[in-house]
Amino acid sequence: MYISALLKINIMMEQTIAEYDSIIKNCKDIFAKKMKDYGSAWRILRISSLTDQIFIKAQRIRSIEQKGYQKIEEGTKNEFIGIVNYAIIGLIQLDLGVSEQSEELDYNNVINQFDQHVNIAKELMLAKNHDYGEAWRDMRVSSLTDLILQKLLRVKQIEDNKGSTLISEGVDANYLDMLNYAVFALIKLN
């Protein structure tokens, strides 16, 4: 019985990894195409502006979830993809610092940084998923939306405190969690 349970857990983890990778591949494809279209114009955005961009997307998702319909054709999947990509942009900005001018970054360098942050997020997801036993699979998408909004409010407070925390994780850890919650939501929506 114990071996059967372990086998089931391993199968679920393999499924999660495959689904996670598929969602990230789609997000990266969109990110890469936008990099080709717009370059790295986002370099001028301060962390607080990126937090607000994610907030706008999460708030729209929640509004659509509560109303049950939308007036703009673009659906919640695109908003969750935006959350993933803006979270990664935020993590890159935290590494590089904000540019005072629109400096163009090398495309391949940015894609490598994208991959590095995805790998960190995926390792975090795997560790938490191991400990929580795939609990996210039993959650509602609306709960994942609320968790993203909660993380955003935490980040806003940290930003208001000039990055200082007494006991809590920093902005980067919250961005990683938002990224992973958005991927979980996209898996569930598929």
PDB file of N, CA and C in Angstrom, residues 75-149:
ATOM      1  N   GLY A  75      -9.050  37.166 -22.280  1.00  0.00           N
ATOM      2  CA  GLY A  75      -9.522  36.474 -21.084  1.00  0.00           C
ATOM      3  C   GLY A  75      -8.510  36.402 -19.952  1.00  0.00           C
ATOM      4  N   THR A  76      -8.887  35.664 -18.940  1.00  0.00           N
ATOM      5  CA  THR A  76      -8.047  35.574 -17.741  1.00  0.00           C
ATOM      6  C   THR A  76      -6.757  34.798 -17.988  1.00  0.00           C
ATOM      7  N   LYS A  77      -6.754  33.860 -18.915  1.00  0.00           N
ATOM      8  CA  LYS A  77      -5.512  33.130 -19.212  1.00  0.00           C
ATOM      9  C   LYS A  77      -4.396  34.100 -19.595  1.00  0.00           C
ATOM     10  N   ASN A  78      -4.735  35.052 -20.466  1.00  0.00           N
ATOM     11  CA  ASN A  78      -3.727  36.038 -20.881  1.00  0.00           C
ATOM     12  C   ASN A  78      -3.245  36.879 -19.703  1.00  0.00           C
ATOM     13  N   GLU A  79      -4.136  37.156 -18.778  1.00  0.00           N
ATOM     14  CA  GLU A  79      -3.743  37.941 -17.597  1.00  0.00           C
ATOM     15  C   GLU A  79      -2.801  37.135 -16.699  1.00  0.00           C
ATOM     16  N   PHE A  80      -3.086  35.833 -16.531  1.00  0.00           N
ATOM     17  CA  PHE A  80      -2.186  34.998 -15.736  1.00  0.00           C
ATOM     18  C   PHE A  80      -0.814  34.878 -16.416  1.00  0.00           C
ATOM     19  N   ILE A  81      -0.799  34.778 -17.739  1.00  0.00           N
ATOM     20  CA  ILE A  81       0.472  34.764 -18.473  1.00  0.00           C
ATOM     21  C   ILE A  81       1.223  36.068 -18.218  1.00  0.00           C
ATOM     22  N   GLY A  82       0.501  37.174 -18.244  1.00  0.00           N
ATOM     23  CA  GLY A  82       1.106  38.472 -17.948  1.00  0.00           C
ATOM     24  C   GLY A  82       1.696  38.521 -16.552  1.00  0.00           C
ATOM     25  N   ILE A  83       1.016  37.909 -15.582  1.00  0.00           N
ATOM     26  CA  ILE A  83       1.537  37.874 -14.213  1.00  0.00           C
ATOM     27  C   ILE A  83       2.852  37.106 -14.176  1.00  0.00           C
ATOM     28  N   VAL A  84       2.893  35.962 -14.845  1.00  0.00           N
ATOM     29  CA  VAL A  84       4.139  35.184 -14.901  1.00  0.00           C
ATOM     30  C   VAL A  84       5.256  36.042 -15.482  1.00  0.00           C
ATOM     31  N   ASN A  85       4.999  36.651 -16.624  1.00  0.00           N
ATOM     32  CA  ASN A  85       6.053  37.392 -17.313  1.00  0.00           C
ATOM     33  C   ASN A  85       6.456  38.668 -16.586  1.00  0.00           C
ATOM     34  N   TYR A  86       5.504  39.377 -16.010  1.00  0.00           N
ATOM     35  CA  TYR A  86       5.863  40.572 -15.238  1.00  0.00           C
ATOM     36  C   TYR A  86       6.613  40.200 -13.956  1.00  0.00           C
ATOM     37  N   ALA A  87       6.270  39.074 -13.346  1.00  0.00           N
ATOM     38  CA  ALA A  87       7.015  38.632 -12.165  1.00  0.00           C
ATOM     39  C   ALA A  87       8.473  38.357 -12.535  1.00  0.00           C
ATOM     40  N   ILE A  88       8.682  37.745 -13.690  1.00  0.00           N
ATOM     41  CA  ILE A  88      10.051  37.477 -14.136  1.00  0.00           C
ATOM     42  C   ILE A  88      10.772  38.786 -14.458  1.00  0.00           C
ATOM     43  N   ILE A  89      10.092  39.699 -15.104  1.00  0.00           N
ATOM     44  CA  ILE A  89      10.689  41.018 -15.349  1.00  0.00           C
ATOM     45  C   ILE A  89      11.073  41.667 -14.021  1.00  0.00           C
ATOM     46  N   GLY A  90      10.187  41.573 -13.031  1.00  0.00           N
ATOM     47  CA  GLY A  90      10.492  42.131 -11.714  1.00  0.00           C
ATOM     48  C   GLY A  90      11.733  41.502 -11.105  1.00  0.00           C
ATOM     49  N   LEU A  91      11.853  40.192 -11.226  1.00  0.00           N
ATOM     50  CA  LEU A  91      13.029  39.502 -10.687  1.00  0.00           C
ATOM     51  C   LEU A  91      14.305  39.935 -11.420  1.00  0.00           C
ATOM     52  N   ILE A  92      14.207  40.124 -12.730  1.00  0.00           N
ATOM     53  CA  ILE A  92      15.360  40.613 -13.493  1.00  0.00           C
ATOM     54  C   ILE A  92      15.715  42.026 -13.045  1.00  0.00           C
ATOM     55  N   GLN A  93      14.706  42.866 -12.870  1.00  0.00           N
ATOM     56  CA  GLN A  93      14.950  44.238 -12.415  1.00  0.00           C
ATOM     57  C   GLN A  93      15.589  44.255 -11.032  1.00  0.00           C
ATOM     58  N   LEU A  94      15.150  43.351 -10.147  1.00  0.00           N
ATOM     59  CA  LEU A  94      15.760  43.283  -8.822  1.00  0.00           C
ATOM     60  C   LEU A  94      17.244  42.930  -8.932  1.00  0.00           C
ATOM     61  N   ASP A  95      17.584  42.076  -9.892  1.00  0.00           N
ATOM     62  CA  ASP A  95      18.989  41.699 -10.105  1.00  0.00           C
ATOM     63  C   ASP A  95      19.802  42.846 -10.698  1.00  0.00           C
ATOM     64  N   LEU A  96      19.254  43.492 -11.727  1.00  0.00           N
ATOM     65  CA  LEU A  96      20.017  44.487 -12.488  1.00  0.00           C
ATOM     66  C   LEU A  96      19.900  45.894 -11.936  1.00  0.00           C
ATOM     67  N   GLY A  97      18.825  46.153 -11.214  1.00  0.00           N
ATOM     68  CA  GLY A  97      18.531  47.521 -10.825  1.00  0.00           C
ATOM     69  C   GLY A  97      17.771  48.199 -11.950  1.00  0.00           C
ATOM     70  N   VAL A  98      17.050  49.233 -11.632  1.00  0.00           N
ATOM     71  CA  VAL A  98      16.232  49.940 -12.606  1.00  0.00           C
ATOM     72  C   VAL A  98      17.122  50.859 -13.426  1.00  0.00           C
ATOM     73  N   SER A  99      16.875  50.912 -14.716  1.00  0.00           N
ATOM     74  CA  SER A  99      17.613  51.798 -15.607  1.00  0.00           C
ATOM     75  C   SER A  99      16.932  53.160 -15.619  1.00  0.00           C
ATOM     76  N   GLU A 100      17.717  54.194 -15.512  1.00  0.00           N
ATOM     77  CA  GLU A 100      17.164  55.553 -15.552  1.00  0.00           C
ATOM     78  C   GLU A 100      16.794  55.964 -16.976  1.00  0.00           C
ATOM     79  N   GLN A 101      17.374  55.280 -17.941  1.00  0.00           N
ATOM     80  CA  GLN A 101      17.066  55.528 -19.346  1.00  0.00           C
ATOM     81  C   GLN A 101      16.731  54.191 -19.972  1.00  0.00           C
ATOM     82  N   SER A 102      16.098  54.235 -21.094  1.00  0.00           N
ATOM     83  CA  SER A 102      15.724  52.997 -21.770  1.00  0.00           C
ATOM     84  C   SER A 102      16.951  52.379 -22.431  1.00  0.00           C
ATOM     85  N   GLU A 103      17.724  51.638 -21.639  1.00  0.00           N
ATOM     86  CA  GLU A 103      18.894  50.964 -22.206  1.00  0.00           C
ATOM     87  C   GLU A 103      18.461  49.621 -22.772  1.00  0.00           C
ATOM     88  N   GLU A 104      18.912  49.325 -23.963  1.00  0.00           N
ATOM     89  CA  GLU A 104      18.521  48.088 -24.618  1.00  0.00           C
ATOM     90  C   GLU A 104      19.423  46.955 -24.155  1.00  0.00           C
ATOM     91  N   LEU A 105      18.809  45.886 -23.666  1.00  0.00           N
ATOM     92  CA  LEU A 105      19.552  44.706 -23.240  1.00  0.00           C
ATOM     93  C   LEU A 105      19.661  43.714 -24.387  1.00  0.00           C
ATOM     94  N   ASP A 106      20.727  42.948 -24.383  1.00  0.00           N
ATOM     95  CA  ASP A 106      20.921  41.907 -25.368  1.00  0.00           C
ATOM     96  C   ASP A 106      19.808  40.864 -25.241  1.00  0.00           C
ATOM     97  N   TYR A 107      19.159  40.561 -26.356  1.00  0.00           N
ATOM     98  CA  TYR A 107      18.033  39.625 -26.375  1.00  0.00           C
ATOM     99  C   TYR A 107      18.398  38.285 -25.740  1.00  0.00           C
ATOM    100  N   ASN A 108      19.501  37.684 -26.157  1.00  0.00           N
ATOM    101  CA  ASN A 108      19.897  36.371 -25.634  1.00  0.00           C
ATOM    102  C   ASN A 108      20.201  36.416 -24.144  1.00  0.00           C
ATOM    103  N   ASN A 109      20.782  37.522 -23.689  1.00  0.00           N
ATOM    104  CA  ASN A 109      21.061  37.685 -22.261  1.00  0.00           C
ATOM    105  C   ASN A 109      19.760  37.719 -21.460  1.00  0.00           C
ATOM    106  N   VAL A 110      18.773  38.434 -21.965  1.00  0.00           N
ATOM    107  CA  VAL A 110      17.479  38.524 -21.276  1.00  0.00           C
ATOM    108  C   VAL A 110      16.795  37.151 -21.248  1.00  0.00           C
ATOM    109  N   ILE A 111      16.836  36.433 -22.346  1.00  0.00           N
ATOM    110  CA  ILE A 111      16.222  35.108 -22.395  1.00  0.00           C
ATOM    111  C   ILE A 111      16.928  34.169 -21.414  1.00  0.00           C
ATOM    112  N   ASN A 112      18.250  34.281 -21.304  1.00  0.00           N
ATOM    113  CA  ASN A 112      18.979  33.481 -20.311  1.00  0.00           C
ATOM    114  C   ASN A 112      18.563  33.835 -18.895  1.00  0.00           C
ATOM    115  N   GLN A 113      18.373  35.123 -18.634  1.00  0.00           N
ATOM    116  CA  GLN A 113      17.918  35.546 -17.305  1.00  0.00           C
ATOM    117  C   GLN A 113      16.500  35.045 -17.038  1.00  0.00           C
ATOM    118  N   PHE A 114      15.654  35.085 -18.052  1.00  0.00           N
ATOM    119  CA  PHE A 114      14.304  34.534 -17.943  1.00  0.00           C
ATOM    120  C   PHE A 114      14.401  33.077 -17.479  1.00  0.00           C
ATOM    121  N   ASP A 115      15.226  32.296 -18.180  1.00  0.00           N
ATOM    122  CA  ASP A 115      15.382  30.871 -17.850  1.00  0.00           C
ATOM    123  C   ASP A 115      15.927  30.666 -16.437  1.00  0.00           C
ATOM    124  N   GLN A 116      16.879  31.488 -16.033  1.00  0.00           N
ATOM    125  CA  GLN A 116      17.442  31.363 -14.682  1.00  0.00           C
ATOM    126  C   GLN A 116      16.372  31.567 -13.616  1.00  0.00           C
ATOM    127  N   HIS A 117      15.544  32.589 -13.798  1.00  0.00           N
ATOM    128  CA  HIS A 117      14.497  32.863 -12.808  1.00  0.00           C
ATOM    129  C   HIS A 117      13.403  31.796 -12.839  1.00  0.00           C
ATOM    130  N   VAL A 118      13.099  31.284 -14.014  1.00  0.00           N
ATOM    131  CA  VAL A 118      12.139  30.180 -14.104  1.00  0.00           C
ATOM    132  C   VAL A 118      12.673  28.962 -13.363  1.00  0.00           C
ATOM    133  N   ASN A 119      13.957  28.680 -13.515  1.00  0.00           N
ATOM    134  CA  ASN A 119      14.544  27.530 -12.816  1.00  0.00           C
ATOM    135  C   ASN A 119      14.467  27.687 -11.307  1.00  0.00           C
ATOM    136  N   ILE A 120      14.716  28.897 -10.815  1.00  0.00           N
ATOM    137  CA  ILE A 120      14.593  29.160  -9.379  1.00  0.00           C
ATOM    138  C   ILE A 120      13.147  28.959  -8.932  1.00  0.00           C
ATOM    139  N   ALA A 121      12.209  29.502  -9.709  1.00  0.00           N
ATOM    140  CA  ALA A 121      10.788  29.364  -9.375  1.00  0.00           C
ATOM    141  C   ALA A 121      10.359  27.904  -9.403  1.00  0.00           C
ATOM    142  N   LYS A 122      10.832  27.162 -10.390  1.00  0.00           N
ATOM    143  CA  LYS A 122      10.457  25.754 -10.512  1.00  0.00           C
ATOM    144  C   LYS A 122      11.008  24.935  -9.341  1.00  0.00           C
ATOM    145  N   GLU A 123      12.241  25.195  -8.952  1.00  0.00           N
ATOM    146  CA  GLU A 123      12.822  24.488  -7.803  1.00  0.00           C
ATOM    147  C   GLU A 123      12.032  24.794  -6.529  1.00  0.00           C
ATOM    148  N   LEU A 124      11.628  26.048  -6.366  1.00  0.00           N
ATOM    149  CA  LEU A 124      10.799  26.429  -5.221  1.00  0.00           C
ATOM    150  C   LEU A 124       9.461  25.707  -5.278  1.00  0.00           C
ATOM    151  N   MET A 125       8.854  25.675  -6.459  1.00  0.00           N
ATOM    152  CA  MET A 125       7.578  24.980  -6.624  1.00  0.00           C
ATOM    153  C   MET A 125       7.710  23.506  -6.263  1.00  0.00           C
ATOM    154  N   LEU A 126       8.769  22.859  -6.738  1.00  0.00           N
ATOM    155  CA  LEU A 126       8.958  21.435  -6.460  1.00  0.00           C
ATOM    156  C   LEU A 126       9.130  21.171  -4.961  1.00  0.00           C
ATOM    157  N   ALA A 127       9.884  22.016  -4.303  1.00  0.00           N
ATOM    158  CA  ALA A 127      10.090  21.850  -2.860  1.00  0.00           C
ATOM    159  C   ALA A 127       8.777  22.043  -2.094  1.00  0.00           C
ATOM    160  N   LYS A 128       8.060  23.116  -2.418  1.00  0.00           N
ATOM    161  CA  LYS A 128       6.792  23.372  -1.730  1.00  0.00           C
ATOM    162  C   LYS A 128       5.752  22.320  -2.095  1.00  0.00           C
ATOM    163  N   ASN A 129       5.741  21.913  -3.357  1.00  0.00           N
ATOM    164  CA  ASN A 129       4.778  20.910  -3.799  1.00  0.00           C
ATOM    165  C   ASN A 129       5.024  19.585  -3.083  1.00  0.00           C
ATOM    166  N   HIS A 130       6.262  19.265  -2.849  1.00  0.00           N
ATOM    167  CA  HIS A 130       6.605  18.057  -2.098  1.00  0.00           C
ATOM    168  C   HIS A 130       6.024  18.139  -0.686  1.00  0.00           C
ATOM    169  N   ASP A 131       6.247  19.268  -0.031  1.00  0.00           N
ATOM    170  CA  ASP A 131       5.807  19.418   1.357  1.00  0.00           C
ATOM    171  C   ASP A 131       4.290  19.540   1.489  1.00  0.00           C
ATOM    172  N   TYR A 132       3.647  20.208   0.526  1.00  0.00           N
ATOM    173  CA  TYR A 132       2.201  20.421   0.602  1.00  0.00           C
ATOM    174  C   TYR A 132       1.396  19.336  -0.115  1.00  0.00           C
ATOM    175  N   GLY A 133       2.079  18.422  -0.783  1.00  0.00           N
ATOM    176  CA  GLY A 133       1.396  17.286  -1.393  1.00  0.00           C
ATOM    177  C   GLY A 133       0.397  17.641  -2.474  1.00  0.00           C
ATOM    178  N   GLU A 134       0.786  18.537  -3.382  1.00  0.00           N
ATOM    179  CA  GLU A 134      -0.080  18.888  -4.517  1.00  0.00           C
ATOM    180  C   GLU A 134      -1.419  19.506  -4.066  1.00  0.00           C
ATOM    181  N   ALA A 135      -1.413  20.175  -2.926  1.00  0.00           N
ATOM    182  CA  ALA A 135      -2.653  20.773  -2.406  1.00  0.00           C
ATOM    183  C   ALA A 135      -3.275  21.761  -3.391  1.00  0.00           C
ATOM    184  N   TRP A 136      -2.460  22.412  -4.204  1.00  0.00           N
ATOM    185  CA  TRP A 136      -2.969  23.399  -5.155  1.00  0.00           C
ATOM    186  C   TRP A 136      -3.972  22.786  -6.127  1.00  0.00           C
ATOM    187  N   ARG A 137      -3.853  21.490  -6.371  1.00  0.00           N
ATOM    188  CA  ARG A 137      -4.774  20.836  -7.315  1.00  0.00           C
ATOM    189  C   ARG A 137      -6.212  20.841  -6.796  1.00  0.00           C
ATOM    190  N   ASP A 138      -6.383  20.919  -5.488  1.00  0.00           N
ATOM    191  CA  ASP A 138      -7.721  20.944  -4.887  1.00  0.00           C
ATOM    192  C   ASP A 138      -8.216  22.363  -4.633  1.00  0.00           C
ATOM    193  N   MET A 139      -7.405  23.347  -5.003  1.00  0.00           N
ATOM    194  CA  MET A 139      -7.799  24.744  -4.795  1.00  0.00           C
ATOM    195  C   MET A 139      -8.596  25.254  -5.988  1.00  0.00           C
ATOM    196  N   ARG A 140      -9.362  26.277  -5.746  1.00  0.00           N
ATOM    197  CA  ARG A 140     -10.084  26.964  -6.819  1.00  0.00           C
ATOM    198  C   ARG A 140      -9.147  27.990  -7.466  1.00  0.00           C
ATOM    199  N   VAL A 141      -9.363  28.261  -8.737  1.00  0.00           N
ATOM    200  CA  VAL A 141      -8.583  29.303  -9.413  1.00  0.00           C
ATOM    201  C   VAL A 141      -8.787  30.630  -8.695  1.00  0.00           C
ATOM    202  N   SER A 142     -10.003  30.882  -8.225  1.00  0.00           N
ATOM    203  CA  SER A 142     -10.268  32.146  -7.519  1.00  0.00           C
ATOM    204  C   SER A 142      -9.424  32.269  -6.248  1.00  0.00           C
ATOM    205  N   SER A 143      -9.132  31.156  -5.590  1.00  0.00           N
ATOM    206  CA  SER A 143      -8.262  31.211  -4.406  1.00  0.00           C
ATOM    207  C   SER A 143      -6.834  31.541  -4.802  1.00  0.00           C
ATOM    208  N   LEU A 144      -6.390  31.013  -5.931  1.00  0.00           N
ATOM    209  CA  LEU A 144      -5.050  31.345  -6.418  1.00  0.00           C
ATOM    210  C   LEU A 144      -4.979  32.836  -6.768  1.00  0.00           C
ATOM    211  N   THR A 145      -6.048  33.361  -7.358  1.00  0.00           N
ATOM    212  CA  THR A 145      -6.118  34.794  -7.648  1.00  0.00           C
ATOM    213  C   THR A 145      -5.995  35.593  -6.362  1.00  0.00           C
ATOM    214  N   ASP A 146      -6.736  35.191  -5.331  1.00  0.00           N
ATOM    215  CA  ASP A 146      -6.688  35.902  -4.057  1.00  0.00           C
ATOM    216  C   ASP A 146      -5.305  35.830  -3.421  1.00  0.00           C
ATOM    217  N   LEU A 147      -4.643  34.688  -3.538  1.00  0.00           N
ATOM    218  CA  LEU A 147      -3.292  34.565  -2.989  1.00  0.00           C
ATOM    219  C   LEU A 147      -2.315  35.488  -3.720  1.00  0.00           C
ATOM    220  N   ILE A 148      -2.479  35.620  -5.019  1.00  0.00           N
ATOM    221  CA  ILE A 148      -1.635  36.554  -5.776  1.00  0.00           C
ATOM    222  C   ILE A 148      -1.880  37.981  -5.289  1.00  0.00           C
ATOM    223  N   LEU A 149      -3.162  38.337  -5.117  1.00  0.00           N
ATOM    224  CA  LEU A 149      -3.481  39.681  -4.625  1.00  0.00           C
ATOM    225  C   LEU A 149      -2.919  39.909  -3.223  1.00  0.00           C
TER     226      LEU A 149
END
